[in-house]
PDB file of C-alpha atoms in Angstrom:
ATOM      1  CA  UNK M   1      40.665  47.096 105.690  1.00 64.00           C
ATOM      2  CA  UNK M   2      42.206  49.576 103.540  1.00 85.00           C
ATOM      3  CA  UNK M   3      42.399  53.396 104.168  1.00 89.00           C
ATOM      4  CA  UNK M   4      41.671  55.932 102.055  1.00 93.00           C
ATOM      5  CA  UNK M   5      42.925  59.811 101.843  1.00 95.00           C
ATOM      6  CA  UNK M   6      40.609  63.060 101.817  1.00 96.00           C
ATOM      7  CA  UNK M   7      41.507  66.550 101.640  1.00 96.00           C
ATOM      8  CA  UNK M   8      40.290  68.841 103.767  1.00 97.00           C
ATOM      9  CA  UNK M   9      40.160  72.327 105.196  1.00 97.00           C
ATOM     10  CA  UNK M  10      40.976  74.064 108.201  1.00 97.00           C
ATOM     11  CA  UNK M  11      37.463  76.179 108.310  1.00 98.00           C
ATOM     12  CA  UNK M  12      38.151  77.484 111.929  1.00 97.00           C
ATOM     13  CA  UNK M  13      40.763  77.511 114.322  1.00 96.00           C
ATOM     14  CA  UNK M  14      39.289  76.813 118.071  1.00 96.00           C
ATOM     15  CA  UNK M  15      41.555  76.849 120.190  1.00 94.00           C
ATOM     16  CA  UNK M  16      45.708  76.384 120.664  1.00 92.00           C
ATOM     17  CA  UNK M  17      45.318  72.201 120.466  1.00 94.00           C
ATOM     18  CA  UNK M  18      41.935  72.435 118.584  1.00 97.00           C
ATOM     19  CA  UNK M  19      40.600  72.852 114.908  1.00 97.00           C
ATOM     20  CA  UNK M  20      37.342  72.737 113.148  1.00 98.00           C
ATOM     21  CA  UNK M  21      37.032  70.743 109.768  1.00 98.00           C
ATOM     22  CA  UNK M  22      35.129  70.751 107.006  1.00 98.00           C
ATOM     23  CA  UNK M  23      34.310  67.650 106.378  1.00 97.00           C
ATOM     24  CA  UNK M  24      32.656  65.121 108.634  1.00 97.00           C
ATOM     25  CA  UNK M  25      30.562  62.017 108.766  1.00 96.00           C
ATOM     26  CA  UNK M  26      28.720  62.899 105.405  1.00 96.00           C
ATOM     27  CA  UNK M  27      32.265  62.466 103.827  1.00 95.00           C
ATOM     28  CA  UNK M  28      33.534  58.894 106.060  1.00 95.00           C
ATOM     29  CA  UNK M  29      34.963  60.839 108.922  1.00 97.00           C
ATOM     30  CA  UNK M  30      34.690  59.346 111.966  1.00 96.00           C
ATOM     31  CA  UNK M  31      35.778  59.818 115.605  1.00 97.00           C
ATOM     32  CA  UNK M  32      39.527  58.602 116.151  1.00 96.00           C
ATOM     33  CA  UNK M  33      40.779  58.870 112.357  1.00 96.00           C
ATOM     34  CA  UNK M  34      44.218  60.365 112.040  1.00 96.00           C
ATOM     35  CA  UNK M  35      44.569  63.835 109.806  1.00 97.00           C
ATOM     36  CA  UNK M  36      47.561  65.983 109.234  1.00 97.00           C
ATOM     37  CA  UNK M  37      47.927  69.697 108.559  1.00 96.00           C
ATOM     38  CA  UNK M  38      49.778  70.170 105.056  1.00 95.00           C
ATOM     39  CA  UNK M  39      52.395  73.063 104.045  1.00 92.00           C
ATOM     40  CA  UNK M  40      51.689  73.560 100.305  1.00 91.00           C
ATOM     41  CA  UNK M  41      54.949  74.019  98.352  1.00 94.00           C
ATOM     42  CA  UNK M  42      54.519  75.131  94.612  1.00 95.00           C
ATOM     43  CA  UNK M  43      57.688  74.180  93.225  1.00 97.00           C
ATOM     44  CA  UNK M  44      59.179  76.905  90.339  1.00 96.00           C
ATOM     45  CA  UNK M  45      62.086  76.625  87.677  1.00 96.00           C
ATOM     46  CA  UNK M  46      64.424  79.148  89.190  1.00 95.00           C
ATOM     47  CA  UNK M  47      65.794  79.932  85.635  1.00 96.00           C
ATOM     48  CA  UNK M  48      62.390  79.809  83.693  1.00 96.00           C
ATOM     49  CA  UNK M  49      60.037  80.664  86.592  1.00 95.00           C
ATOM     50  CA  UNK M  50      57.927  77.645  85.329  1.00 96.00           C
ATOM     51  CA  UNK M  51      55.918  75.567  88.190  1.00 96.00           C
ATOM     52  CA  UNK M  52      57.083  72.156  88.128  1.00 97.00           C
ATOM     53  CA  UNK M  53      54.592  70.808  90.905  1.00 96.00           C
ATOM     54  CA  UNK M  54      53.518  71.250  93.869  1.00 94.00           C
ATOM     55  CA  UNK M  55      55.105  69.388  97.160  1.00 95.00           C
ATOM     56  CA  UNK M  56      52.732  68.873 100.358  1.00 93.00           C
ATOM     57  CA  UNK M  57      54.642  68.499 103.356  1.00 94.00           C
ATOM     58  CA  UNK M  58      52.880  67.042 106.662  1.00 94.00           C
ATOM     59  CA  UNK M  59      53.618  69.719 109.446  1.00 92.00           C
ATOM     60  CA  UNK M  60      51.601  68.625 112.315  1.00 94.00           C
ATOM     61  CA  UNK M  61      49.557  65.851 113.232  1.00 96.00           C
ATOM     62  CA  UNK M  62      46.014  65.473 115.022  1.00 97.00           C
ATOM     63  CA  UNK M  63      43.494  63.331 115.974  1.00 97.00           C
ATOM     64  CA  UNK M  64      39.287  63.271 114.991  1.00 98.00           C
ATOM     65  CA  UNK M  65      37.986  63.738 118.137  1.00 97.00           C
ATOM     66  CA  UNK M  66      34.138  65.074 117.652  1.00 98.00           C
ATOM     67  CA  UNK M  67      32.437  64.698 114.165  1.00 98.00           C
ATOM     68  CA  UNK M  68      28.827  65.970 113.260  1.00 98.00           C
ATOM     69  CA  UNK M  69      27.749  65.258 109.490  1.00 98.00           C
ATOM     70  CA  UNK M  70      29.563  68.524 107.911  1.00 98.00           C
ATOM     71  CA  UNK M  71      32.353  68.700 109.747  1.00 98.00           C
ATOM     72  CA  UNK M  72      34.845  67.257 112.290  1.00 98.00           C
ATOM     73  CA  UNK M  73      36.728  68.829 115.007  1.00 98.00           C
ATOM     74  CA  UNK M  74      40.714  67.623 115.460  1.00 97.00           C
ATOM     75  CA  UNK M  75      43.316  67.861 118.665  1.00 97.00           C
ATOM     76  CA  UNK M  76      46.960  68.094 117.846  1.00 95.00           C
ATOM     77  CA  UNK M  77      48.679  65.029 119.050  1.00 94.00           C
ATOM     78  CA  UNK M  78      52.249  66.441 118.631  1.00 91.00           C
ATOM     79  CA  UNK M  79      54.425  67.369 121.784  1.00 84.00           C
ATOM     80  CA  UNK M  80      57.101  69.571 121.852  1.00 76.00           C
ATOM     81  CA  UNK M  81      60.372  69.689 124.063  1.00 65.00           C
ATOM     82  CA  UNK M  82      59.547  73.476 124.805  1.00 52.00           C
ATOM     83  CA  UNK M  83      57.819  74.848 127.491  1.00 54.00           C
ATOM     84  CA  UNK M  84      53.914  74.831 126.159  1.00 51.00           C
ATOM     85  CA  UNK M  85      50.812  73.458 127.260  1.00 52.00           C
ATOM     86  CA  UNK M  86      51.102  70.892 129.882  1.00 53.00           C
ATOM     87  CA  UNK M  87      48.965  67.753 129.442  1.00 52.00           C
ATOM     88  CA  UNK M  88      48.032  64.661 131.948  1.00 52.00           C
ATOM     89  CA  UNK M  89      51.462  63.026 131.638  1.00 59.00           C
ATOM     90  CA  UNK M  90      53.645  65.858 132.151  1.00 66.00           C
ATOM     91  CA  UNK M  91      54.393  65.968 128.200  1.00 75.00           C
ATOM     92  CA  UNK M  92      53.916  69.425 126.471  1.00 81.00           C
ATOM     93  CA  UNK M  93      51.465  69.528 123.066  1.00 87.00           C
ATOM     94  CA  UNK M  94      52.432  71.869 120.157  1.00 88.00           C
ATOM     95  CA  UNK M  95      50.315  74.469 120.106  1.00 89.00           C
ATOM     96  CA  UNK M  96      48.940  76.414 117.216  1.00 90.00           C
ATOM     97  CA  UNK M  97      47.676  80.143 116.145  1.00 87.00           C
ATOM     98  CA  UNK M  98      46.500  81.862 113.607  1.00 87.00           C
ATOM     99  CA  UNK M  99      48.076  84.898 114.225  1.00 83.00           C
ATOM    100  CA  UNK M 100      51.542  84.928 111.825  1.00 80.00           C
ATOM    101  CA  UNK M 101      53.607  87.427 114.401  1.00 79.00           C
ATOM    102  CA  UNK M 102      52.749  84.881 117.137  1.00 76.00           C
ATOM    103  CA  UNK M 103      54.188  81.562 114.700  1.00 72.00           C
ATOM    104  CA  UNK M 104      57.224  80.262 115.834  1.00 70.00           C
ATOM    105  CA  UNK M 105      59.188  77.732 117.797  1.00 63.00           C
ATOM    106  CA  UNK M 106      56.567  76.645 119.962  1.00 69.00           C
ATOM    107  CA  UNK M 107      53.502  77.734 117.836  1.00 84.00           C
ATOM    108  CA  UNK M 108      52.667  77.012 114.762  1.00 88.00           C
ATOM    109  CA  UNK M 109      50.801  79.058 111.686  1.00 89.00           C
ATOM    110  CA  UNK M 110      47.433  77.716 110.853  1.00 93.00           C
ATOM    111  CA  UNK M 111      45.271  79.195 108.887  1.00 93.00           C
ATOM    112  CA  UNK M 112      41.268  79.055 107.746  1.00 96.00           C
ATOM    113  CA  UNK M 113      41.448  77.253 104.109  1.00 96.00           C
ATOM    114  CA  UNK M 114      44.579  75.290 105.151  1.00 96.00           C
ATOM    115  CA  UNK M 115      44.934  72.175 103.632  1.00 96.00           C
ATOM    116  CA  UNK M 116      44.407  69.128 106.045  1.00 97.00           C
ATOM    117  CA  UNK M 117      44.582  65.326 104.814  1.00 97.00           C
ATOM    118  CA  UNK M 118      41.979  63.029 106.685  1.00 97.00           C
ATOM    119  CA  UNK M 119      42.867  59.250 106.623  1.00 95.00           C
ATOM    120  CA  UNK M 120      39.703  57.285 106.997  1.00 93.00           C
ATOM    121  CA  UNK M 121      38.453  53.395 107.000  1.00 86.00           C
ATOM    122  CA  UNK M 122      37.487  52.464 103.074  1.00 82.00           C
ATOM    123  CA  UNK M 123      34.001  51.292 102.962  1.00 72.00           C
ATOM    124  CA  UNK M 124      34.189  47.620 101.825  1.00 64.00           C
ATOM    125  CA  UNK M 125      32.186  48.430  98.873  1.00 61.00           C
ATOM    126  CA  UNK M 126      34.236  51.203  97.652  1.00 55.00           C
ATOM    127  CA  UNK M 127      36.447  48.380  95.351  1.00 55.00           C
ATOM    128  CA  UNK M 128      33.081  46.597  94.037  1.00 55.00           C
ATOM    129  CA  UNK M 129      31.874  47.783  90.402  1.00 53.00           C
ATOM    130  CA  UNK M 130      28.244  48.961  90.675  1.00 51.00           C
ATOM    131  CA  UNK M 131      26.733  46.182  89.097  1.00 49.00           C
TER     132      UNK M 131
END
């Protein structure tokens, strides 16, 4: 089965591992699908100033792990070689904040309205013409 891409947004940041989407089953999330937090790069002529696009860049990846029909709730699943957060197997998570003079080497920025891509399952019918 194929997957398909959606674009969501960071609407609240729970905890240091832990982040509230908003999207959820109503848009094909389910428990288990993989999403990634985007940097948004808007890309400028540095002679003209003219935008020539704009350059997402995955930064950190989570995992779907609670979903009610508006929105999902996601874990990071990236470890770090720093001292952090110490999980089951001895191996340290990234963590994140939303606090900008906290960012750095061990946590990372996240803000509400951040840009997070979702990949879900494609419905099998999502290739068939209506009729």
């Amino acid at each position: 089965m194929s997957k398909i891409k959606l674009n969501a947004k960071v609407a609240r940041i729970l905890t240091h591992h832990m982040i509230a989407l908003n999207m959820g089953s109503d848009s094909g999330v389910a428990v288990g699908a993989s999403a990634k937090l985007l940097q948004i790069n808007e890309i400028k002529d540095p002679d003209s100033g003219e935008i020539l696009g704009i350059v997402r860049v995955p930064i950190l990846n989570f995992r779907v792990t609670h979903v009610q029909p508006k929105l999902s709730v996601a874990t990071v699943t990236d470890y770090q070689d720093q001292k952090g957060s110490v999980t089951f197997s001895g191996r340290r998570l990234k963590e994140i904040t939303d606090d900008f003079t906290d960012a750095g080497r061990n946590l990372i920025l996240v803000t509400v309205g951040d840009q997070v891509q979702i990949e879900v399952e494609a419905s099998p019918f999502d290739d068939e013409p209506p009729f």
